[in-house]
């Protein structure tokens, strides 16, 4: 491997090779052994001899800590860790179920079953009741429908946002209770 002069600052603010502007550094070699406080030029020569880079890993220390390593490989490993962390995180989705206040019993069963499936998958569910025309005079029917939906759910749930009117719609948000 040929020595590559990477005179750049990376996105973490680390300085590489000739960008290090201090007289002496605390040096860690490529195997993780501490070599003590060394002149920066001597540390650069040691890195060149091993065909590796000198990377400033802790610029705020006194003297700054530098490590001899393959910077390209180091950067690849850091990006790989970030990708793995993203892969393991759970993305919370908000699903919406819409209905009307004059919904039939069979349809209500079907909607409750869909809500239950969404909750089992770990999603939040927004249950919305749309009022049209004269239905707005009977918002109490909307509360009854929402309460009936909650009665038909089989697993434990949290009510994140209780039923409330929002213009011509009444909605509430529920999520699954966390398993212990």
Short mmCIF file of N, CA and C in Angstrom, two decimals:
data_model
loop_
_atom_site.label_atom_id
_atom_site.label_comp_id
_atom_site.label_asym_id
_atom_site.label_seq_id
_atom_site.Cartn_x
_atom_site.Cartn_y
_atom_site.Cartn_z
N UNK A 1 0.85 -1.18 0.00
CA UNK A 1 0.00 0.00 0.00
C UNK A 1 0.89 1.24 0.00
N UNK A 2 0.66 2.14 -0.92
CA UNK A 2 1.45 3.36 -1.01
C UNK A 2 0.90 4.41 -0.06
N UNK A 3 1.77 5.23 0.49
CA UNK A 3 1.35 6.28 1.40
C UNK A 3 0.57 7.32 0.63
N UNK A 4 -0.62 7.62 1.13
CA UNK A 4 -1.47 8.63 0.50
C UNK A 4 -1.54 9.82 1.43
N UNK A 5 -1.22 10.97 0.91
CA UNK A 5 -1.25 12.18 1.71
C UNK A 5 -2.66 12.74 1.71
N UNK A 6 -3.40 12.49 2.77
CA UNK A 6 -4.77 12.98 2.87
C UNK A 6 -4.79 14.22 3.74
N UNK A 7 -4.46 15.35 3.16
CA UNK A 7 -4.42 16.61 3.89
C UNK A 7 -5.81 17.22 3.94
N UNK A 8 -6.70 16.56 4.66
CA UNK A 8 -8.06 17.05 4.75
C UNK A 8 -8.53 16.93 6.19
N UNK A 9 -9.53 17.71 6.51
CA UNK A 9 -10.23 17.55 7.78
C UNK A 9 -11.44 16.69 7.49
N UNK A 10 -11.72 15.72 8.34
CA UNK A 10 -12.92 14.93 8.11
C UNK A 10 -14.10 15.62 8.76
N UNK A 11 -15.30 15.02 8.64
CA UNK A 11 -16.52 15.67 9.13
C UNK A 11 -16.59 15.72 10.64
N UNK A 12 -15.77 14.93 11.35
CA UNK A 12 -15.75 14.96 12.81
C UNK A 12 -14.74 15.98 13.34
N UNK A 13 -14.09 16.73 12.45
CA UNK A 13 -13.13 17.73 12.87
C UNK A 13 -11.75 17.16 13.15
N UNK A 14 -11.51 15.90 12.81
CA UNK A 14 -10.20 15.30 13.03
C UNK A 14 -9.26 15.78 11.93
N UNK A 15 -8.00 16.01 12.32
CA UNK A 15 -7.01 16.42 11.34
C UNK A 15 -6.20 15.21 10.93
N UNK A 16 -5.79 15.19 9.68
CA UNK A 16 -5.06 14.06 9.13
C UNK A 16 -3.71 14.52 8.61
N UNK A 17 -2.66 13.75 8.93
CA UNK A 17 -1.30 13.95 8.44
C UNK A 17 -0.79 15.38 8.61
N UNK A 18 -0.43 16.07 7.51
CA UNK A 18 0.21 17.39 7.61
C UNK A 18 -0.71 18.50 8.11
N UNK A 19 -2.00 18.21 8.31
CA UNK A 19 -2.92 19.22 8.85
C UNK A 19 -2.74 19.38 10.35
N UNK A 20 -2.02 18.49 10.99
CA UNK A 20 -1.79 18.57 12.44
C UNK A 20 -0.73 19.64 12.68
N UNK A 21 -1.09 20.70 13.40
CA UNK A 21 -0.24 21.88 13.52
C UNK A 21 0.36 22.07 14.91
N UNK A 22 0.37 21.05 15.74
CA UNK A 22 0.98 21.19 17.06
C UNK A 22 2.38 20.61 17.04
N UNK A 23 3.22 21.00 18.04
CA UNK A 23 4.60 20.54 18.06
C UNK A 23 4.75 19.09 18.48
N UNK A 24 3.97 18.69 19.51
CA UNK A 24 4.07 17.31 19.97
C UNK A 24 2.69 16.74 20.27
N UNK A 25 2.59 15.44 20.15
CA UNK A 25 1.32 14.75 20.32
C UNK A 25 1.50 13.53 21.19
N UNK A 26 0.41 13.09 21.82
CA UNK A 26 0.41 11.81 22.53
C UNK A 26 0.05 10.78 21.46
N UNK A 27 0.94 9.82 21.24
CA UNK A 27 0.83 8.92 20.09
C UNK A 27 0.36 7.53 20.50
N UNK A 28 -0.58 7.01 19.72
CA UNK A 28 -1.03 5.62 19.85
C UNK A 28 -0.72 4.94 18.53
N UNK A 29 -0.01 3.80 18.56
CA UNK A 29 0.38 3.15 17.31
C UNK A 29 -0.77 2.33 16.74
N UNK A 30 -0.52 1.67 15.59
CA UNK A 30 -1.57 0.95 14.87
C UNK A 30 -2.07 -0.29 15.62
N UNK A 31 -1.36 -0.75 16.64
CA UNK A 31 -1.82 -1.90 17.43
C UNK A 31 -2.49 -1.47 18.73
N UNK A 32 -2.62 -0.16 18.97
CA UNK A 32 -3.29 0.34 20.16
C UNK A 32 -2.37 0.59 21.33
N UNK A 33 -1.06 0.47 21.14
CA UNK A 33 -0.10 0.71 22.22
C UNK A 33 0.20 2.20 22.33
N UNK A 34 0.27 2.70 23.56
CA UNK A 34 0.61 4.11 23.76
C UNK A 34 2.12 4.27 23.70
N UNK A 35 2.57 5.18 22.86
CA UNK A 35 4.00 5.42 22.71
C UNK A 35 4.45 6.67 23.46
N UNK A 36 3.52 7.35 24.13
CA UNK A 36 3.86 8.53 24.91
C UNK A 36 3.82 9.80 24.07
N UNK A 37 4.46 10.84 24.60
CA UNK A 37 4.47 12.13 23.90
C UNK A 37 5.64 12.14 22.93
N UNK A 38 5.31 12.41 21.65
CA UNK A 38 6.29 12.34 20.56
C UNK A 38 6.16 13.63 19.74
N UNK A 39 7.26 14.06 19.14
CA UNK A 39 7.21 15.21 18.24
C UNK A 39 6.33 14.85 17.04
N UNK A 40 5.56 15.82 16.56
CA UNK A 40 4.62 15.57 15.47
C UNK A 40 5.33 15.07 14.22
N UNK A 41 6.48 15.66 13.89
CA UNK A 41 7.21 15.24 12.69
C UNK A 41 7.67 13.79 12.81
N UNK A 42 8.10 13.41 14.00
CA UNK A 42 8.53 12.03 14.23
C UNK A 42 7.33 11.07 14.10
N UNK A 43 6.18 11.50 14.62
CA UNK A 43 4.97 10.67 14.51
C UNK A 43 4.56 10.51 13.05
N UNK A 44 4.68 11.60 12.27
CA UNK A 44 4.36 11.53 10.83
C UNK A 44 5.30 10.57 10.12
N UNK A 45 6.60 10.62 10.46
CA UNK A 45 7.57 9.71 9.84
C UNK A 45 7.26 8.26 10.20
N UNK A 46 6.85 8.00 11.45
CA UNK A 46 6.49 6.64 11.85
C UNK A 46 5.29 6.15 11.05
N UNK A 47 4.31 7.03 10.82
CA UNK A 47 3.12 6.66 10.05
C UNK A 47 3.50 6.37 8.60
N UNK A 48 4.39 7.21 8.03
CA UNK A 48 4.83 7.00 6.64
C UNK A 48 5.58 5.68 6.50
N UNK A 49 6.40 5.35 7.49
CA UNK A 49 7.15 4.10 7.44
C UNK A 49 6.22 2.89 7.39
N UNK A 50 5.09 2.98 8.04
CA UNK A 50 4.13 1.87 8.06
C UNK A 50 3.07 1.99 6.96
N UNK A 51 3.21 2.98 6.09
CA UNK A 51 2.23 3.26 5.03
C UNK A 51 0.83 3.49 5.57
N UNK A 52 0.76 4.23 6.69
CA UNK A 52 -0.52 4.54 7.30
C UNK A 52 -0.64 6.05 7.50
N UNK A 53 -1.77 6.49 8.05
CA UNK A 53 -2.03 7.90 8.28
C UNK A 53 -1.92 8.24 9.75
N UNK A 54 -1.60 9.49 10.04
CA UNK A 54 -1.60 10.01 11.40
C UNK A 54 -2.88 10.81 11.56
N UNK A 55 -3.76 10.36 12.46
CA UNK A 55 -5.07 10.99 12.63
C UNK A 55 -5.18 11.53 14.04
N UNK A 56 -5.58 12.80 14.14
CA UNK A 56 -5.78 13.44 15.43
C UNK A 56 -7.16 13.02 15.94
N UNK A 57 -7.21 12.16 16.97
CA UNK A 57 -8.49 11.63 17.44
C UNK A 57 -9.07 12.43 18.61
N UNK A 58 -8.25 13.12 19.34
CA UNK A 58 -8.74 13.93 20.46
C UNK A 58 -8.00 15.27 20.45
N UNK A 59 -8.50 16.25 19.68
CA UNK A 59 -7.79 17.52 19.53
C UNK A 59 -7.82 18.39 20.78
N UNK A 60 -8.78 18.16 21.70
CA UNK A 60 -8.91 19.03 22.87
C UNK A 60 -8.03 18.61 24.03
N UNK A 61 -7.41 17.43 23.94
CA UNK A 61 -6.53 16.97 25.01
C UNK A 61 -5.24 17.79 24.99
N UNK A 62 -4.49 17.75 26.08
CA UNK A 62 -3.25 18.51 26.14
C UNK A 62 -2.11 17.54 26.47
N UNK A 63 -1.25 17.16 25.58
CA UNK A 63 -1.22 17.44 24.14
C UNK A 63 -2.28 16.61 23.40
N UNK A 64 -2.62 17.01 22.17
CA UNK A 64 -3.63 16.28 21.41
C UNK A 64 -3.23 14.81 21.20
N UNK A 65 -4.23 13.93 21.17
CA UNK A 65 -3.98 12.51 20.98
C UNK A 65 -4.08 12.18 19.50
N UNK A 66 -3.04 11.51 18.98
CA UNK A 66 -3.03 11.10 17.57
C UNK A 66 -2.85 9.59 17.50
N UNK A 67 -3.39 9.01 16.45
CA UNK A 67 -3.33 7.57 16.30
C UNK A 67 -2.84 7.25 14.89
N UNK A 68 -2.00 6.23 14.80
CA UNK A 68 -1.53 5.76 13.49
C UNK A 68 -2.51 4.70 13.01
N UNK A 69 -3.16 4.95 11.87
CA UNK A 69 -4.12 4.00 11.34
C UNK A 69 -4.34 4.24 9.86
N UNK A 70 -5.01 3.28 9.21
CA UNK A 70 -5.39 3.42 7.81
C UNK A 70 -6.68 4.23 7.80
N UNK A 71 -6.59 5.50 7.40
CA UNK A 71 -7.73 6.40 7.52
C UNK A 71 -8.91 5.95 6.67
N UNK A 72 -8.67 5.46 5.47
CA UNK A 72 -9.76 4.99 4.60
C UNK A 72 -10.53 3.85 5.26
N UNK A 73 -9.80 2.90 5.83
CA UNK A 73 -10.43 1.78 6.51
C UNK A 73 -11.18 2.25 7.77
N UNK A 74 -10.57 3.18 8.50
CA UNK A 74 -11.19 3.74 9.70
C UNK A 74 -12.51 4.43 9.36
N UNK A 75 -12.51 5.22 8.30
CA UNK A 75 -13.72 5.94 7.89
C UNK A 75 -14.80 4.96 7.45
N UNK A 76 -14.40 3.89 6.73
CA UNK A 76 -15.35 2.86 6.30
C UNK A 76 -16.00 2.20 7.51
N UNK A 77 -15.20 1.87 8.54
CA UNK A 77 -15.73 1.23 9.74
C UNK A 77 -16.73 2.15 10.46
N UNK A 78 -16.41 3.46 10.53
CA UNK A 78 -17.32 4.41 11.18
C UNK A 78 -18.65 4.49 10.44
N UNK A 79 -18.60 4.54 9.10
CA UNK A 79 -19.82 4.61 8.31
C UNK A 79 -20.62 3.32 8.45
N UNK A 80 -19.92 2.19 8.54
CA UNK A 80 -20.59 0.90 8.71
C UNK A 80 -21.33 0.86 10.05
N UNK A 81 -20.72 1.40 11.11
CA UNK A 81 -21.38 1.46 12.42
C UNK A 81 -22.64 2.31 12.34
N UNK A 82 -22.57 3.44 11.64
CA UNK A 82 -23.75 4.30 11.49
C UNK A 82 -24.87 3.59 10.73
N UNK A 83 -24.50 2.87 9.65
CA UNK A 83 -25.52 2.13 8.88
C UNK A 83 -26.18 1.07 9.75
N UNK A 84 -25.39 0.35 10.53
CA UNK A 84 -25.94 -0.70 11.40
C UNK A 84 -26.86 -0.10 12.46
N UNK A 85 -26.48 1.05 12.99
CA UNK A 85 -27.32 1.69 14.00
C UNK A 85 -28.65 2.11 13.39
N UNK A 86 -28.63 2.63 12.16
CA UNK A 86 -29.86 3.01 11.48
C UNK A 86 -30.73 1.80 11.20
N UNK A 87 -30.09 0.69 10.85
CA UNK A 87 -30.82 -0.52 10.50
C UNK A 87 -31.60 -1.06 11.69
N UNK A 88 -31.06 -0.90 12.90
CA UNK A 88 -31.68 -1.46 14.09
C UNK A 88 -32.73 -0.56 14.73
N UNK A 89 -32.84 0.69 14.28
CA UNK A 89 -33.82 1.56 14.91
C UNK A 89 -35.21 1.32 14.34
N UNK A 90 -36.21 1.46 15.18
CA UNK A 90 -37.59 1.23 14.79
C UNK A 90 -38.20 2.54 14.33
N UNK A 91 -38.74 2.55 13.12
CA UNK A 91 -39.40 3.73 12.59
C UNK A 91 -40.86 3.66 12.98
N UNK A 92 -41.33 4.67 13.69
CA UNK A 92 -42.70 4.69 14.15
C UNK A 92 -43.59 5.26 13.06
N UNK A 93 -44.61 4.50 12.69
CA UNK A 93 -45.54 4.94 11.64
C UNK A 93 -46.87 5.30 12.27
N UNK A 94 -47.52 6.27 11.67
CA UNK A 94 -48.86 6.66 12.10
C UNK A 94 -49.83 6.21 11.02
N UNK A 95 -50.70 5.28 11.36
CA UNK A 95 -51.72 4.79 10.43
C UNK A 95 -53.03 5.49 10.78
N UNK A 96 -53.87 5.69 9.77
CA UNK A 96 -55.15 6.35 10.02
C UNK A 96 -56.29 5.46 9.56
N UNK A 97 -57.32 5.37 10.39
CA UNK A 97 -58.55 4.65 10.06
C UNK A 97 -59.67 5.69 10.07
N UNK A 98 -60.40 5.78 8.97
CA UNK A 98 -61.51 6.75 8.87
C UNK A 98 -62.83 6.02 8.86
N UNK A 99 -63.82 6.64 9.49
CA UNK A 99 -65.17 6.09 9.49
C UNK A 99 -66.17 7.22 9.68
N UNK A 100 -67.46 6.88 9.61
CA UNK A 100 -68.52 7.85 9.82
C UNK A 100 -69.29 7.49 11.08
N UNK A 101 -70.04 8.44 11.64
CA UNK A 101 -70.75 8.14 12.88
C UNK A 101 -71.86 7.10 12.72
N UNK A 102 -72.38 6.93 11.51
CA UNK A 102 -73.45 5.96 11.30
C UNK A 102 -72.91 4.65 10.71
N UNK A 103 -71.82 4.16 11.26
CA UNK A 103 -71.17 2.94 10.80
C UNK A 103 -71.91 1.72 11.35
N UNK A 104 -72.01 0.67 10.56
CA UNK A 104 -72.69 -0.55 10.99
C UNK A 104 -71.80 -1.40 11.88
N UNK A 105 -72.41 -2.35 12.57
CA UNK A 105 -71.70 -3.19 13.52
C UNK A 105 -70.62 -4.04 12.83
N UNK A 106 -70.95 -4.63 11.68
CA UNK A 106 -69.98 -5.46 10.96
C UNK A 106 -68.79 -4.65 10.48
N UNK A 107 -69.08 -3.45 9.96
CA UNK A 107 -67.99 -2.57 9.50
C UNK A 107 -67.11 -2.14 10.68
N UNK A 108 -67.75 -1.90 11.83
CA UNK A 108 -67.01 -1.51 13.01
C UNK A 108 -66.08 -2.64 13.47
N UNK A 109 -66.56 -3.89 13.36
CA UNK A 109 -65.71 -5.04 13.69
C UNK A 109 -64.49 -5.08 12.78
N UNK A 110 -64.70 -4.88 11.49
CA UNK A 110 -63.61 -4.91 10.53
C UNK A 110 -62.59 -3.81 10.82
N UNK A 111 -63.07 -2.59 11.08
CA UNK A 111 -62.17 -1.47 11.38
C UNK A 111 -61.39 -1.75 12.66
N UNK A 112 -62.06 -2.30 13.68
CA UNK A 112 -61.38 -2.62 14.95
C UNK A 112 -60.32 -3.67 14.72
N UNK A 113 -60.59 -4.64 13.84
CA UNK A 113 -59.61 -5.69 13.53
C UNK A 113 -58.37 -5.08 12.86
N UNK A 114 -58.59 -4.13 11.95
CA UNK A 114 -57.46 -3.46 11.29
C UNK A 114 -56.65 -2.65 12.30
N UNK A 115 -57.34 -1.96 13.19
CA UNK A 115 -56.64 -1.18 14.22
C UNK A 115 -55.79 -2.11 15.07
N UNK A 116 -56.36 -3.26 15.43
CA UNK A 116 -55.65 -4.23 16.25
C UNK A 116 -54.38 -4.72 15.55
N UNK A 117 -54.49 -4.97 14.24
CA UNK A 117 -53.32 -5.41 13.46
C UNK A 117 -52.24 -4.34 13.47
N UNK A 118 -52.63 -3.08 13.28
CA UNK A 118 -51.65 -1.99 13.28
C UNK A 118 -50.96 -1.88 14.64
N UNK A 119 -51.75 -2.00 15.71
CA UNK A 119 -51.17 -1.92 17.06
C UNK A 119 -50.20 -3.08 17.31
N UNK A 120 -50.55 -4.27 16.83
CA UNK A 120 -49.67 -5.43 17.00
C UNK A 120 -48.35 -5.26 16.26
N UNK A 121 -48.37 -4.52 15.15
CA UNK A 121 -47.13 -4.25 14.40
C UNK A 121 -46.31 -3.15 15.05
N UNK A 122 -46.86 -2.49 16.07
CA UNK A 122 -46.11 -1.44 16.78
C UNK A 122 -46.36 -0.05 16.24
N UNK A 123 -47.35 0.12 15.39
CA UNK A 123 -47.65 1.43 14.83
C UNK A 123 -48.63 2.19 15.70
N UNK A 124 -48.61 3.52 15.58
CA UNK A 124 -49.64 4.35 16.20
C UNK A 124 -50.82 4.39 15.25
N UNK A 125 -52.02 4.55 15.79
CA UNK A 125 -53.21 4.59 14.95
C UNK A 125 -54.02 5.83 15.30
N UNK A 126 -54.38 6.58 14.26
CA UNK A 126 -55.26 7.73 14.42
C UNK A 126 -56.63 7.30 13.91
N UNK A 127 -57.61 7.30 14.79
CA UNK A 127 -58.98 6.91 14.43
C UNK A 127 -59.76 8.20 14.21
N UNK A 128 -60.27 8.38 12.99
CA UNK A 128 -60.94 9.62 12.62
C UNK A 128 -62.38 9.32 12.23
N UNK A 129 -63.29 10.15 12.73
CA UNK A 129 -64.69 10.07 12.34
C UNK A 129 -65.02 11.36 11.60
N UNK A 130 -65.50 11.20 10.35
CA UNK A 130 -65.85 12.36 9.53
C UNK A 130 -67.35 12.65 9.65
N UNK A 131 -67.66 13.88 9.94
CA UNK A 131 -69.06 14.30 10.02
C UNK A 131 -69.41 15.07 8.76
N UNK A 132 -70.59 14.73 8.18
CA UNK A 132 -71.03 15.43 6.97
C UNK A 132 -72.41 16.01 7.22
N UNK A 133 -72.58 17.23 6.76
CA UNK A 133 -73.91 17.87 6.83
C UNK A 133 -74.46 17.96 8.23
N UNK A 134 -75.69 17.42 8.40
CA UNK A 134 -76.39 17.52 9.69
C UNK A 134 -75.78 16.62 10.76
N UNK A 135 -74.88 15.72 10.38
CA UNK A 135 -74.23 14.86 11.37
C UNK A 135 -73.46 15.68 12.41
N UNK A 136 -73.04 16.88 12.02
CA UNK A 136 -72.29 17.74 12.95
C UNK A 136 -73.11 18.10 14.18
N UNK A 137 -74.43 18.06 14.09
CA UNK A 137 -75.28 18.37 15.24
C UNK A 137 -75.25 17.24 16.27
N UNK A 138 -74.75 16.06 15.88
CA UNK A 138 -74.76 14.90 16.77
C UNK A 138 -73.35 14.36 16.98
N UNK A 139 -72.47 15.21 17.51
CA UNK A 139 -71.09 14.78 17.76
C UNK A 139 -71.01 13.73 18.85
N UNK A 140 -72.07 13.65 19.70
CA UNK A 140 -72.08 12.63 20.74
C UNK A 140 -72.06 11.22 20.14
N UNK A 141 -72.62 11.04 18.93
CA UNK A 141 -72.56 9.75 18.25
C UNK A 141 -71.11 9.37 17.92
N UNK A 142 -70.31 10.37 17.60
CA UNK A 142 -68.90 10.13 17.30
C UNK A 142 -68.17 9.59 18.52
N UNK A 143 -68.42 10.18 19.70
CA UNK A 143 -67.80 9.69 20.93
C UNK A 143 -68.21 8.24 21.21
N UNK A 144 -69.49 7.94 20.96
CA UNK A 144 -69.98 6.57 21.18
C UNK A 144 -69.26 5.58 20.26
N UNK A 145 -69.08 5.96 18.99
CA UNK A 145 -68.40 5.08 18.04
C UNK A 145 -66.95 4.84 18.47
N UNK A 146 -66.27 5.91 18.89
CA UNK A 146 -64.87 5.76 19.32
C UNK A 146 -64.77 4.87 20.57
N UNK A 147 -65.70 5.04 21.50
CA UNK A 147 -65.70 4.18 22.69
C UNK A 147 -65.97 2.73 22.32
N UNK A 148 -66.86 2.51 21.35
CA UNK A 148 -67.16 1.14 20.90
C UNK A 148 -65.93 0.51 20.24
N UNK A 149 -65.17 1.31 19.49
CA UNK A 149 -63.93 0.81 18.88
C UNK A 149 -62.96 0.37 19.97
N UNK A 150 -62.81 1.18 21.01
CA UNK A 150 -61.89 0.84 22.10
C UNK A 150 -62.34 -0.44 22.83
N UNK A 151 -63.65 -0.64 22.97
CA UNK A 151 -64.15 -1.85 23.63
C UNK A 151 -63.81 -3.10 22.82
N UNK A 152 -63.75 -2.97 21.50
CA UNK A 152 -63.53 -4.13 20.64
C UNK A 152 -62.06 -4.49 20.46
N UNK A 153 -61.15 -3.66 20.98
CA UNK A 153 -59.73 -3.98 20.89
C UNK A 153 -59.38 -5.03 21.94
N UNK A 154 -58.59 -6.02 21.54
CA UNK A 154 -58.28 -7.12 22.46
C UNK A 154 -57.02 -6.90 23.28
N UNK A 155 -56.00 -6.24 22.72
CA UNK A 155 -54.74 -6.07 23.45
C UNK A 155 -54.72 -4.72 24.18
N UNK A 156 -53.72 -4.56 25.05
CA UNK A 156 -53.58 -3.33 25.82
C UNK A 156 -53.13 -2.19 24.90
N UNK A 157 -53.60 -1.00 25.20
CA UNK A 157 -53.27 0.16 24.38
C UNK A 157 -53.16 1.39 25.26
N UNK A 158 -52.51 2.41 24.74
CA UNK A 158 -52.43 3.72 25.39
C UNK A 158 -53.19 4.71 24.53
N UNK A 159 -53.93 5.59 25.16
CA UNK A 159 -54.58 6.67 24.40
C UNK A 159 -53.62 7.85 24.44
N UNK A 160 -52.95 8.12 23.31
CA UNK A 160 -51.98 9.22 23.23
C UNK A 160 -52.67 10.57 23.17
N UNK A 161 -53.77 10.62 22.39
CA UNK A 161 -54.54 11.86 22.26
C UNK A 161 -56.01 11.47 22.37
N UNK A 162 -56.70 11.93 23.40
CA UNK A 162 -58.11 11.56 23.55
C UNK A 162 -58.98 12.15 22.44
N UNK A 163 -60.18 11.64 22.32
CA UNK A 163 -61.10 12.08 21.26
C UNK A 163 -61.38 13.58 21.38
N UNK A 164 -61.25 14.28 20.26
CA UNK A 164 -61.50 15.72 20.23
C UNK A 164 -61.92 16.12 18.82
N UNK A 165 -62.71 17.17 18.76
CA UNK A 165 -63.17 17.68 17.47
C UNK A 165 -62.08 18.54 16.83
N UNK A 166 -61.96 18.39 15.52
CA UNK A 166 -61.01 19.19 14.75
C UNK A 166 -61.71 19.56 13.45
N UNK A 167 -62.42 20.68 13.46
CA UNK A 167 -63.20 21.05 12.29
C UNK A 167 -64.40 20.11 12.13
N UNK A 168 -64.49 19.43 10.99
CA UNK A 168 -65.59 18.49 10.74
C UNK A 168 -65.22 17.06 11.14
N UNK A 169 -64.04 16.89 11.70
CA UNK A 169 -63.57 15.55 12.08
C UNK A 169 -63.41 15.44 13.59
N UNK A 170 -63.62 14.22 14.08
CA UNK A 170 -63.31 13.91 15.47
C UNK A 170 -62.24 12.83 15.41
N UNK A 171 -61.17 12.99 16.18
CA UNK A 171 -60.12 11.98 16.08
C UNK A 171 -59.48 11.73 17.44
N UNK A 172 -58.87 10.55 17.55
CA UNK A 172 -58.08 10.19 18.72
C UNK A 172 -56.91 9.37 18.22
N UNK A 173 -55.82 9.37 18.97
CA UNK A 173 -54.63 8.63 18.61
C UNK A 173 -54.33 7.61 19.70
N UNK A 174 -54.10 6.35 19.29
CA UNK A 174 -53.78 5.30 20.25
C UNK A 174 -52.52 4.57 19.80
N UNK A 175 -51.85 3.98 20.78
CA UNK A 175 -50.64 3.19 20.46
C UNK A 175 -50.64 1.95 21.36
N UNK A 176 -49.86 0.95 20.98
CA UNK A 176 -49.78 -0.28 21.76
C UNK A 176 -49.00 -0.02 23.04
N UNK A 177 -49.39 -0.68 24.12
CA UNK A 177 -48.62 -0.57 25.36
C UNK A 177 -47.32 -1.33 25.18
N UNK A 178 -46.27 -0.78 25.72
CA UNK A 178 -44.96 -1.42 25.61
C UNK A 178 -44.94 -2.74 26.37
N UNK A 179 -44.40 -3.78 25.74
CA UNK A 179 -44.29 -5.09 26.39
C UNK A 179 -43.18 -5.05 27.41
N UNK A 180 -43.38 -5.69 28.54
CA UNK A 180 -42.36 -5.66 29.59
C UNK A 180 -41.37 -6.79 29.40
#
